Short mmCIF file of C-alpha atoms in Angstrom, two decimals:
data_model
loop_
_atom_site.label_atom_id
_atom_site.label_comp_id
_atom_site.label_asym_id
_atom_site.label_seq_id
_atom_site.Cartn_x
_atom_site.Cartn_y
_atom_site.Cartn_z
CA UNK X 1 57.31 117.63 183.44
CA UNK X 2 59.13 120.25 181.01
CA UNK X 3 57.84 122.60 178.49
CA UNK X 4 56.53 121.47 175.60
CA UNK X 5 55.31 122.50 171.42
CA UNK X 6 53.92 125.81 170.89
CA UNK X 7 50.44 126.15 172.40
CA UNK X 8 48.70 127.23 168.86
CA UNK X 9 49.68 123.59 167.30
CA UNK X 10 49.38 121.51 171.23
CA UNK X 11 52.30 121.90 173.57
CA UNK X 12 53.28 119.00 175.89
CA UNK X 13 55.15 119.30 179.39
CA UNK X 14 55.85 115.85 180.63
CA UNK X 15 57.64 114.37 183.17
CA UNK X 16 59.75 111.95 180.70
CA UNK X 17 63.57 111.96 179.26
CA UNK X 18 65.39 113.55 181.97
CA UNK X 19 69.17 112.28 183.20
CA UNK X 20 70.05 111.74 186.77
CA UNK X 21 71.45 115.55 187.03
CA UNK X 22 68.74 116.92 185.51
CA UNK X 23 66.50 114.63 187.82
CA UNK X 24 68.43 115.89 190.54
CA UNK X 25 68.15 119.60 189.48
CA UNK X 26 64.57 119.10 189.36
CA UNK X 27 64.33 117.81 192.57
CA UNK X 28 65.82 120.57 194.32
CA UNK X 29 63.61 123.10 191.99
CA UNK X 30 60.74 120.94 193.61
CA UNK X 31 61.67 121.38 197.09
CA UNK X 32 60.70 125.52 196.54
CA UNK X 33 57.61 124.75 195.67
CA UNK X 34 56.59 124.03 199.30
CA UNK X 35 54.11 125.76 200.48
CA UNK X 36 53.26 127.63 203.79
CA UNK X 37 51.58 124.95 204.77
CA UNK X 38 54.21 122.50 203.92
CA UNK X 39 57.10 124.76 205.34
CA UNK X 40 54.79 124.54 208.77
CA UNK X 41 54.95 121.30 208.49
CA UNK X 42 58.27 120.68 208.02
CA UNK X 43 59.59 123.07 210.53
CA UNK X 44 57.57 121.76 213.04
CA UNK X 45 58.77 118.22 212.58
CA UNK X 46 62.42 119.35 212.51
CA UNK X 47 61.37 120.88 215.91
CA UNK X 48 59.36 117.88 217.41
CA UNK X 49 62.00 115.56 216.46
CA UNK X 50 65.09 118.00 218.11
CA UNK X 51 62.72 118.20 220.95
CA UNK X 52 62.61 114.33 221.46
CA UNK X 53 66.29 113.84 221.04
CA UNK X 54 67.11 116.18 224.12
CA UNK X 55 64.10 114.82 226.27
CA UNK X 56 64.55 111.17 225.27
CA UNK X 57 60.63 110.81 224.32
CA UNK X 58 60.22 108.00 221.17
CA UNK X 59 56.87 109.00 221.11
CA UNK X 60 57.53 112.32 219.94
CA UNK X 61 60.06 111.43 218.01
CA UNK X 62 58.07 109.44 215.55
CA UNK X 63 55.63 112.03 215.02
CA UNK X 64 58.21 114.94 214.60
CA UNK X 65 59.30 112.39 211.69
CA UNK X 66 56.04 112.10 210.08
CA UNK X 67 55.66 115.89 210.36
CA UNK X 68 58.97 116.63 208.13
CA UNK X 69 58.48 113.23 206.18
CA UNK X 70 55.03 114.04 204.97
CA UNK X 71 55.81 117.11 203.07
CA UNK X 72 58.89 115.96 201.65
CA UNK X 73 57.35 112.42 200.76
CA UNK X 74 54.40 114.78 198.36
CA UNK X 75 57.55 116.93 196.61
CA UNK X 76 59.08 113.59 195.38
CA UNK X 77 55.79 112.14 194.53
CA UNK X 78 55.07 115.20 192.74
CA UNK X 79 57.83 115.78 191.09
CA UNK X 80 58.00 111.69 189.98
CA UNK X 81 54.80 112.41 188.46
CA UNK X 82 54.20 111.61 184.67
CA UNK X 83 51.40 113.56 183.84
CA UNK X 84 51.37 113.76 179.99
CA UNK X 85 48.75 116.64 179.06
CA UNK X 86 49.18 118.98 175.53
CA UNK X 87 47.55 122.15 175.77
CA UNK X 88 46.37 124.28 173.21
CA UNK X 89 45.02 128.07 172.25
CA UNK X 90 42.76 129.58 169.95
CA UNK X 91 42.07 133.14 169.77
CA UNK X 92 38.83 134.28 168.10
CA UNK X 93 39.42 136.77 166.38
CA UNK X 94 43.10 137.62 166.34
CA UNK X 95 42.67 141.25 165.48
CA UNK X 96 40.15 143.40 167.76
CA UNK X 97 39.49 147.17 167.95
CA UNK X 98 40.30 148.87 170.24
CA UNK X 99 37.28 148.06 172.84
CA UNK X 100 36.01 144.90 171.67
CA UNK X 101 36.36 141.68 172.65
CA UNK X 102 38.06 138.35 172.07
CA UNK X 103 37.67 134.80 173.04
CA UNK X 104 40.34 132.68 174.07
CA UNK X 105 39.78 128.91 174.51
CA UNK X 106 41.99 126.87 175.85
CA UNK X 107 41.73 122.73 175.80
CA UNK X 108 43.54 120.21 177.61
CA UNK X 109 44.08 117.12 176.53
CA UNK X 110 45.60 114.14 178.84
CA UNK X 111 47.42 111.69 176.41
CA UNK X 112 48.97 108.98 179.11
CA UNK X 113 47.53 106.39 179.98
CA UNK X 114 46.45 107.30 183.89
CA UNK X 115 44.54 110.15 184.78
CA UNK X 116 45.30 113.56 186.23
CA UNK X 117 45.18 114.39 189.33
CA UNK X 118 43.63 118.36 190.50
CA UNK X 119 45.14 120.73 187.81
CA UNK X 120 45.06 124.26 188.06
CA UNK X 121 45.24 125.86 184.71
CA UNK X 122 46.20 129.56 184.04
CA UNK X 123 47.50 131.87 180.93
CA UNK X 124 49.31 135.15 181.27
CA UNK X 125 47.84 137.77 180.00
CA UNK X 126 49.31 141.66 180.08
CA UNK X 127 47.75 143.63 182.89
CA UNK X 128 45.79 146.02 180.05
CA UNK X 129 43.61 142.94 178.78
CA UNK X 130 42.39 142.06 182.52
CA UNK X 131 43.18 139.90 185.50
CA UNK X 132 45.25 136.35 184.86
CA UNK X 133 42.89 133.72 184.01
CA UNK X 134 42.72 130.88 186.52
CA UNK X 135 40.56 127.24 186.40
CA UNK X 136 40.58 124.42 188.59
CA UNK X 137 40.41 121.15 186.19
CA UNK X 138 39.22 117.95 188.44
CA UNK X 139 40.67 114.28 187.59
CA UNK X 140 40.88 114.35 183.75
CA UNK X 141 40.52 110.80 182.48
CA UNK X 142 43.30 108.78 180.08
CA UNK X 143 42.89 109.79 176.90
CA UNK X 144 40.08 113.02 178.19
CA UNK X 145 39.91 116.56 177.20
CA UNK X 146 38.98 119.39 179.11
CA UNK X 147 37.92 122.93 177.53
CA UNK X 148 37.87 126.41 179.38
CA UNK X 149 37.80 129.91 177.70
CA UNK X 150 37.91 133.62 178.87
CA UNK X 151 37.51 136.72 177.07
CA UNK X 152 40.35 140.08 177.05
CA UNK X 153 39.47 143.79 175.80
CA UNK X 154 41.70 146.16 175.74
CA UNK X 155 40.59 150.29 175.67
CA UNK X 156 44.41 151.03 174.21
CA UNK X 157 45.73 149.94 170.78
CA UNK X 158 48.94 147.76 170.35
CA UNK X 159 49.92 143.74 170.30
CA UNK X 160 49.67 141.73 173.29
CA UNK X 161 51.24 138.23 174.05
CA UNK X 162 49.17 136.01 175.52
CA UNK X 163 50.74 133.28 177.06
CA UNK X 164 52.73 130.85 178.36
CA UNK X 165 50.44 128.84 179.33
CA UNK X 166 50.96 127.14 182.99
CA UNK X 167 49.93 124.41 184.41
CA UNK X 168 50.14 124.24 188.14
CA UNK X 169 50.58 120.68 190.25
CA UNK X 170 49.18 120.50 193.75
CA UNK X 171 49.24 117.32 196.08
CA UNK X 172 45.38 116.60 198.08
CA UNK X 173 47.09 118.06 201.18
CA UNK X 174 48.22 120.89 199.64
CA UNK X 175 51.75 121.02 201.42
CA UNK X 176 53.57 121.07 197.80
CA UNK X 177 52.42 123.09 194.71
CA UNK X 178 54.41 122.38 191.17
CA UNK X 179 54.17 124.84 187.84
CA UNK X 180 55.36 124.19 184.68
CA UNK X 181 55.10 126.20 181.36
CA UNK X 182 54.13 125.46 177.62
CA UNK X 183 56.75 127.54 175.52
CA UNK X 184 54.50 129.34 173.17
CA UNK X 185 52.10 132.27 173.26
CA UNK X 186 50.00 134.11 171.06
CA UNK X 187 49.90 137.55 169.75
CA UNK X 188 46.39 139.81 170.24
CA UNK X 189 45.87 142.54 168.25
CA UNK X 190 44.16 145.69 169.00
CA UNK X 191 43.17 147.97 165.89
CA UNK X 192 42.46 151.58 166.27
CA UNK X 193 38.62 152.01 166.64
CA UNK X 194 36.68 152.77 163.22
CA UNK X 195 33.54 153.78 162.80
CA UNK X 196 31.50 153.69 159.53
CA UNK X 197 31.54 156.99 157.23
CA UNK X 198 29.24 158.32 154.90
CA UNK X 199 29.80 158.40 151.25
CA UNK X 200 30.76 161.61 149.93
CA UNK X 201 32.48 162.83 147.22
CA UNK X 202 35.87 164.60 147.93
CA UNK X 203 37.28 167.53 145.91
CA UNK X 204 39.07 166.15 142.95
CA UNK X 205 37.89 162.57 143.47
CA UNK X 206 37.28 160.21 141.27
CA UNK X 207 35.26 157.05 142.36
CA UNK X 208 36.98 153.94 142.51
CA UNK X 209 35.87 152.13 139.62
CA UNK X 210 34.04 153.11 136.82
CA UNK X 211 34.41 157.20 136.51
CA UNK X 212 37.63 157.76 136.11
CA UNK X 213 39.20 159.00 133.41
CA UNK X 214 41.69 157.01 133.05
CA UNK X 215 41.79 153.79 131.69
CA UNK X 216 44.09 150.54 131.87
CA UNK X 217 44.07 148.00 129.19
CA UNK X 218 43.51 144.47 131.22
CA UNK X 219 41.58 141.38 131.69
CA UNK X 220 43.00 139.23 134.45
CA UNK X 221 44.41 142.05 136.36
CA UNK X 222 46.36 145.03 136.31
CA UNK X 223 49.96 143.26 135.25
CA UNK X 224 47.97 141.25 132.77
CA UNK X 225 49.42 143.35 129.44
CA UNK X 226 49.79 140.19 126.95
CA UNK X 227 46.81 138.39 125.35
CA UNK X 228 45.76 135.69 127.25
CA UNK X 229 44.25 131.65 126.49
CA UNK X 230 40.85 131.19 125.67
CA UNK X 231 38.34 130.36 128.26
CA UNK X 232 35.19 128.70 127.96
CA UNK X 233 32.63 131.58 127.21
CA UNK X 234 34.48 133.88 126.17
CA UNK X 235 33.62 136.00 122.76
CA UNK X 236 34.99 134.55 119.54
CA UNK X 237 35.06 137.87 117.88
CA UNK X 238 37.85 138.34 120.43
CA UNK X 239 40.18 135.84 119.73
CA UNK X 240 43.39 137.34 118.45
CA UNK X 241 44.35 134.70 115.25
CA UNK X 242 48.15 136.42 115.10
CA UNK X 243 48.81 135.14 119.11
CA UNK X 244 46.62 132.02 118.22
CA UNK X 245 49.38 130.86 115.27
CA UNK X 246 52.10 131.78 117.33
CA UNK X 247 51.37 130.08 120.53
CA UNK X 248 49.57 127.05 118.93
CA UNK X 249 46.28 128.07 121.35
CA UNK X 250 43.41 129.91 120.66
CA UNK X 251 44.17 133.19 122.55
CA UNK X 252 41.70 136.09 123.18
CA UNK X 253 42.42 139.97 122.83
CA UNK X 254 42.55 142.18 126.24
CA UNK X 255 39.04 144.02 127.01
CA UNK X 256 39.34 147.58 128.31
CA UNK X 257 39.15 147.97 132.49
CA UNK X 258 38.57 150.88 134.43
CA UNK X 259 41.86 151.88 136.57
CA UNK X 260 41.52 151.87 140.16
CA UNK X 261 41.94 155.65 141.70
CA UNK X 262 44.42 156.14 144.20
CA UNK X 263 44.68 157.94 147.37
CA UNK X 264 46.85 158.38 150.14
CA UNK X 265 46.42 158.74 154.19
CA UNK X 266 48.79 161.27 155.74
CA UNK X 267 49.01 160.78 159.53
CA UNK X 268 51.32 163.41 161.12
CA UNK X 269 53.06 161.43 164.27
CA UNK X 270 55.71 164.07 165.29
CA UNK X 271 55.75 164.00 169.32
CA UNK X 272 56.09 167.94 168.75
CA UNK X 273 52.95 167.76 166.97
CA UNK X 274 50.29 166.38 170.16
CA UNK X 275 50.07 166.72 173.36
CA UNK X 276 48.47 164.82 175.78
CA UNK X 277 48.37 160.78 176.05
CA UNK X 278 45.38 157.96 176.60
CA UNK X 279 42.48 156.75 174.59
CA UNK X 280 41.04 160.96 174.64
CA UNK X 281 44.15 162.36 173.62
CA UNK X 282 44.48 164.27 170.15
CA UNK X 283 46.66 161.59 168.55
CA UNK X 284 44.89 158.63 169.05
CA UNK X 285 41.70 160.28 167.78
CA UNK X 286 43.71 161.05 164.76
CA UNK X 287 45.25 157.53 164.63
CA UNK X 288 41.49 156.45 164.47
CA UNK X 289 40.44 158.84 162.21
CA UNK X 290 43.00 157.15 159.75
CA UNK X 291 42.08 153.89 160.28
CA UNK X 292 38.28 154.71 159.20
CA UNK X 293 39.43 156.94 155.99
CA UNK X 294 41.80 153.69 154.75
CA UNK X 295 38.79 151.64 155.49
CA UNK X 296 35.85 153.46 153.68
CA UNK X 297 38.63 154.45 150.74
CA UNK X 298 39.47 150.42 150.50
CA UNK X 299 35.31 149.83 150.59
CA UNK X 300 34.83 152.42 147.78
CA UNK X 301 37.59 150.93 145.14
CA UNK X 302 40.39 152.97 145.78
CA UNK X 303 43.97 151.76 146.16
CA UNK X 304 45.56 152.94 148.75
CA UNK X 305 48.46 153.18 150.85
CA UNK X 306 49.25 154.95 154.98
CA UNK X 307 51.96 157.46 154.80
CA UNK X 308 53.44 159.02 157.36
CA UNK X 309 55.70 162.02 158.43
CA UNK X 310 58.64 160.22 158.63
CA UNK X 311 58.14 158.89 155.24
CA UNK X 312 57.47 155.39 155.57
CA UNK X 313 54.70 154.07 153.23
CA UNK X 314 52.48 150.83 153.94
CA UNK X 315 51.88 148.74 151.87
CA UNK X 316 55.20 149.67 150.98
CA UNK X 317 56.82 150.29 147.38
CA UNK X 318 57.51 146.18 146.86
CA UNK X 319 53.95 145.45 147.24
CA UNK X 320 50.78 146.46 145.42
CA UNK X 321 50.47 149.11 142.95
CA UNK X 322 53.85 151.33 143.60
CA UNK X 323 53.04 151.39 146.91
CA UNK X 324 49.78 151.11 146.87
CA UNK X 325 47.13 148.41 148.15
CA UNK X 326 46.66 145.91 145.28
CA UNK X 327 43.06 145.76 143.18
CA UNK X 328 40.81 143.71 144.43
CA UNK X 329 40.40 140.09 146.63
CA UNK X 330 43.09 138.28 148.87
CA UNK X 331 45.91 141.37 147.85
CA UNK X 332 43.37 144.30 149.11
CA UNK X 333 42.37 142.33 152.25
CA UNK X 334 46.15 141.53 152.88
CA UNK X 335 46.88 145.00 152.09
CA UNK X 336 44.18 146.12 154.51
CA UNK X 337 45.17 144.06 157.70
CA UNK X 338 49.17 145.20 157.02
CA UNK X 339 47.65 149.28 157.13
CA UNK X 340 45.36 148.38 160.10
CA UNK X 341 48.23 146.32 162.12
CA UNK X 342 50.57 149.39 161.67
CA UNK X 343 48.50 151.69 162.87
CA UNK X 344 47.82 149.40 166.03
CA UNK X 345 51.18 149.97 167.05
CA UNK X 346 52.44 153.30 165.52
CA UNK X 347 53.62 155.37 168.09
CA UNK X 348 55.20 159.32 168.03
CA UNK X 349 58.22 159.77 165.76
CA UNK X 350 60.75 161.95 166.96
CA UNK X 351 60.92 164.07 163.67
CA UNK X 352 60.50 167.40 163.99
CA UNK X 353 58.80 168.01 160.51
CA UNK X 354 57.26 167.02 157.21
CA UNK X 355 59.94 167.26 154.74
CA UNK X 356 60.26 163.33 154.43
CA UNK X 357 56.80 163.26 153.46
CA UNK X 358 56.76 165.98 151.28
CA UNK X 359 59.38 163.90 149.59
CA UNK X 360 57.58 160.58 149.20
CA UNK X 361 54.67 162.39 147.63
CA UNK X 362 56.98 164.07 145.35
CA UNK X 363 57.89 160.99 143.94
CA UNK X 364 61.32 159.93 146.27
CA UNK X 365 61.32 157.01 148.45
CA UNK X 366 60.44 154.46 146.51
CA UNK X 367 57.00 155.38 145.10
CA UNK X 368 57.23 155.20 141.30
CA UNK X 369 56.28 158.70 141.21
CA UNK X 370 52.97 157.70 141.40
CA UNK X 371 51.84 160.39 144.10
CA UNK X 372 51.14 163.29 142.18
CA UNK X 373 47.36 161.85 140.87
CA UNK X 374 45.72 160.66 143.46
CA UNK X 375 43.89 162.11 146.14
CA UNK X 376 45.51 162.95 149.86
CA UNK X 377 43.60 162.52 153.50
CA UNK X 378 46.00 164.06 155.94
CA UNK X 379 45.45 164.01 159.47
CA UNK X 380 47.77 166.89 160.90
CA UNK X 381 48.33 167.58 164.47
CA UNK X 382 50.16 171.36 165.52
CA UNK X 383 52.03 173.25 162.47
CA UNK X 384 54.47 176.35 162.95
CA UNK X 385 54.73 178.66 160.61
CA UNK X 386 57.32 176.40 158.87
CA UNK X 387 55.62 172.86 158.97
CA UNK X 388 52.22 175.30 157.65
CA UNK X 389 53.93 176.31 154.61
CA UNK X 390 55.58 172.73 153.67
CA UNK X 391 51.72 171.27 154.27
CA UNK X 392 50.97 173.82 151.75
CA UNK X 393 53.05 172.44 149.56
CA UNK X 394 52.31 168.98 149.88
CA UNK X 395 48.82 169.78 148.10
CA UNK X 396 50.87 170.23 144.54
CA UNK X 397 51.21 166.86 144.63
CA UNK X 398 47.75 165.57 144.58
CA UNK X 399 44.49 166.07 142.67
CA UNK X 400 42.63 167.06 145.58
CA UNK X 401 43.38 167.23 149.44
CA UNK X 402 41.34 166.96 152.75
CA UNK X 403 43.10 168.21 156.07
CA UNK X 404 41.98 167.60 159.45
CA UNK X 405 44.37 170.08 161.89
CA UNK X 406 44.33 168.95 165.35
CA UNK X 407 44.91 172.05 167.87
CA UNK X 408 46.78 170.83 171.42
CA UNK X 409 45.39 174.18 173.28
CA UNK X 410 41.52 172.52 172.31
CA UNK X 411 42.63 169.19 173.43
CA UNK X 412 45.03 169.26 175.78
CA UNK X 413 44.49 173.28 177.58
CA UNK X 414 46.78 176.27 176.89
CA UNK X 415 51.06 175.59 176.86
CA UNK X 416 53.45 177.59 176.34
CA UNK X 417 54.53 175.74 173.17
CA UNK X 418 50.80 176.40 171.94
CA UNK X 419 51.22 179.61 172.23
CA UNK X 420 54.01 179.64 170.42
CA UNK X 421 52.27 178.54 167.42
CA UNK X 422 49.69 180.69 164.93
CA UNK X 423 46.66 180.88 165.39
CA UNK X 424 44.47 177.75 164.48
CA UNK X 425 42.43 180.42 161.96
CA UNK X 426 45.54 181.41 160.61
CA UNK X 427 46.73 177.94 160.07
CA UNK X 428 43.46 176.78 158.25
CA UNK X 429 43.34 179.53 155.75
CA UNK X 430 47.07 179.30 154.96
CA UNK X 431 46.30 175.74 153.87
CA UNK X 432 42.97 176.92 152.29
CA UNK X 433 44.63 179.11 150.50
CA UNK X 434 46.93 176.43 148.87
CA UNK X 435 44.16 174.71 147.56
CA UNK X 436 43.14 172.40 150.79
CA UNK X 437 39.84 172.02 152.26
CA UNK X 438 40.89 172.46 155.40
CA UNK X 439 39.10 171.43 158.84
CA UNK X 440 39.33 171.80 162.31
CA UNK X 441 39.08 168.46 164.62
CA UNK X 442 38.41 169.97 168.05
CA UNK X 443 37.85 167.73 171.32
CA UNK X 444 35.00 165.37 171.12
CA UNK X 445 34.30 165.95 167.35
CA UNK X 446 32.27 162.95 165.79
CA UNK X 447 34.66 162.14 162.78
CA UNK X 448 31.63 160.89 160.35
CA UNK X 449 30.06 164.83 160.81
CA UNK X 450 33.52 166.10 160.33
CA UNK X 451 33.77 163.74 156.88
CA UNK X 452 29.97 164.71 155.47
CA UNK X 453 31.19 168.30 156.25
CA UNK X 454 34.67 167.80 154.12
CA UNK X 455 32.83 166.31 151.31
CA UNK X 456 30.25 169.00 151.10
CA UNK X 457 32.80 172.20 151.00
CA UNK X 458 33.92 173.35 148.03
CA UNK X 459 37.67 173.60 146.75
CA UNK X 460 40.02 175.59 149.46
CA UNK X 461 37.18 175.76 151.89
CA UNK X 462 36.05 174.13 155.44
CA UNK X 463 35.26 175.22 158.72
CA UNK X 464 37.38 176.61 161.64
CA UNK X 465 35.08 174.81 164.45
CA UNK X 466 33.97 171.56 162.87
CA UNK X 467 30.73 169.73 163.64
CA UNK X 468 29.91 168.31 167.23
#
């Protein structure tokens, strides 16, 4: 038996196309799959039959042979047998949060013509999703299928292989016991947890369709900027009779469409930033914090895009609106699950401030400029009196700005590199005073409070406590 396809489309270890070294190789890799049993068994015939030599007794000769015989008789039977079996996985869903569960099923299918003998079936799985999933599958039929399934949570973010899957051989006196691996595995994903927010109006928002003020002229889309071929039911008053002669088509004029607004999540991963570590810890409550703005922002209309201190920008300045999510269907959702998978695995950056950002909101990087009009969510953990006065700064570039400041002495107790820093009252109003509505996060904070509360204050306002 050898490895076979990759479990997600069947995978297939057999027993079949091997030369005589390989044969031979195998053989030997069989012989250390003896088990305690079978190692009993074999030293005790090697004994038994040493024993008869010396004392001359037949009898005990023949049954110190049977002893070491038997064991080595199941390893060759084993390993000459030609099980045929394809396995398969499905994971339901592939993305989780954090928390949640998933499903995994796994089938077995025997496709030779004999049937199995006793199968024991079991995946890897990382120690963080649970224990290693084991089954016992009984004679499986020619041509049968057997199904099994577990479930995996995970309480901390990331992506988690899942797999090989291995199938392990025994013989019915268990002296020999055989495993051999599919070659593929699947990935689990585990989202930051979300939780659903109110809907409030931000300082210098505008909704995400309809009241802007702006306006784009379209009709299929954003890039759409040429008439376009008649369609059945559309207005004849709107067909546009100079496009019509030239292309030989009837060909309709562009209607007038509300452009999406745009905003853009900050999240502030400098290791200097947070202290503390684990699903409580300041940072991951601000990683999940971002993951529910960029998901209530992409259920209200708005384009949007995850920024972060070191100045990388997802979707990314190749995809979606300069950067930006795309409007609307497949591009949003695909836009969406890119933002989301990011932050599953977004760790601390070793950057010591904000400068990078500063510049990708000013327009560098990549951005078409396109970050001065939109509105800014930033999600900030410990500023000096430096990093405080570049967040300042950072506001110029929007038409309105939300800050959530994380404090390490709330979350993680007094340091000495807290109090190094201002005070978190003197932080707040600096950024107030820039034009932010500025809020505290402190320990145990439900962020949908904390969000009512930010829509509710006025311009370069907020609270120094937050709402519990």
């Amino acid at each position: 038996m050898s490895a076979g396809a990759p479990s997600g489309a069947g995978g297939r270890p057999d027993g079949g196309g091997a030369d005589r070294g390989q044969d031979a190789g195998g053989l030997r890799a069989s012989l250390s799959g003896l088990t305690t049993r079978g190692r009993s068994f074999l030293a005790a015939g090697i004994a038994a039959a040493g024993c008869a030599y010396v004392l001359g007794q037949g009898e005990l000769l023949r049954v110190g042979l049977l002893l070491a015989l038997l064991p080595l008789i199941c390893v060759y039977a084993l390993h000459r047998t030609r099980y045929r079996v394809s396995g398969s996985r499905r994971l339901t869903p592939g993305r989780v949060p954090a928390g949640a569960e998933a499903r995994v099923q796994l089938r077995m299918d025997n496709v030779s013509r004999l049937p199995t003998g006793l199968l024991m079936l079991q995946d890897r799985v990382p120690y963080v999703l649970g224990p290693r999933p084991r089954f016992v599958l009984d004679r499986v039929e020619p041509g049968g299928r057997r199904e099994v399934s577990y479930r995996v949570r995970s309480d901390l973010r990331g992506r988690f292989p899942l797999g090989p899957l291995q199938l392990r051989l025994t013989d019915p006196f268990g002296l020999v016991e055989l495993t051999r691996s599919f070659s593929a595995y699947d990935t689990l994903t585990v989202i930051p947890r979300t939780e659903p927010l109110p809907p409030v109006r931000l300082t210098g928002e505008s909704s995400g369709y309809g009241d802007g003020s702006r306006r784009s002229l379209a009709l299929a889309g954003d890039d759409d900027v040429i008439p376009r071929g008649y369609r059945r039911g559309d207005d004849l008053r709107r067909v546009h009779w100079r496009s019509t002669a030239r292309y030989g088509e009837l060909m309709v004029r562009r209607e007038e469409q509300p452009q999406r607004s745009r905003a853009t999540v900050l999240l502030d991963t400098r290791r200097l930033a947070f202290e503390g570590a684990g699903p409580d810890s300041a940072f991951e409550w601000a990683v999940s914090g971002a993951a529910s703005t960029l998901v209530h922002l992409l259920e209200q209309g708005f384009a949007v895009r995850l920024l972060t201190d070191t100045g990388d920008s997802v979707p990314g300045g190749a995809g979606g609106i300069d950067g930006y999510s795309s409007s609307g269907g497949q591009d949003s959702a695909a836009a969406a699950g890119l933002m989301m998978d990011t932050l599953a695995v977004v760790g601390h950056s070793d950057g010591a401030g904000l400068s990078r950002a500063y510049d990708a909101l000013r327009g560098g990087g990549g951005f078409g400029g396109a970050g001065g009009d939109g509105l800014l969510i930033a999600f900030f953990g410990d500023l000096d009196d430096v990093q405080t006065e570049l967040a300042a700064k950072l506001r110029q570039r929007s038409a309105g700005a939300v800050a959530f400041v994380l404090d390490s002495a709330a979350w993680a107790g007094p340091s000495a590199r807290a109090q190094a820093l201002p005070p978190l009252d003197e932080r707040l109003r600096r950024l107030r005073d820039a034009g932010w509505t500025a809020l505290a996060a402190p320990p145990g904070v439900v962020f949908g409070e904390l969000w009512r509360q930010a829509g509710s204050a006025p311009l370069g306002t907020g609270t120094s406590g937050g709402l519990r």
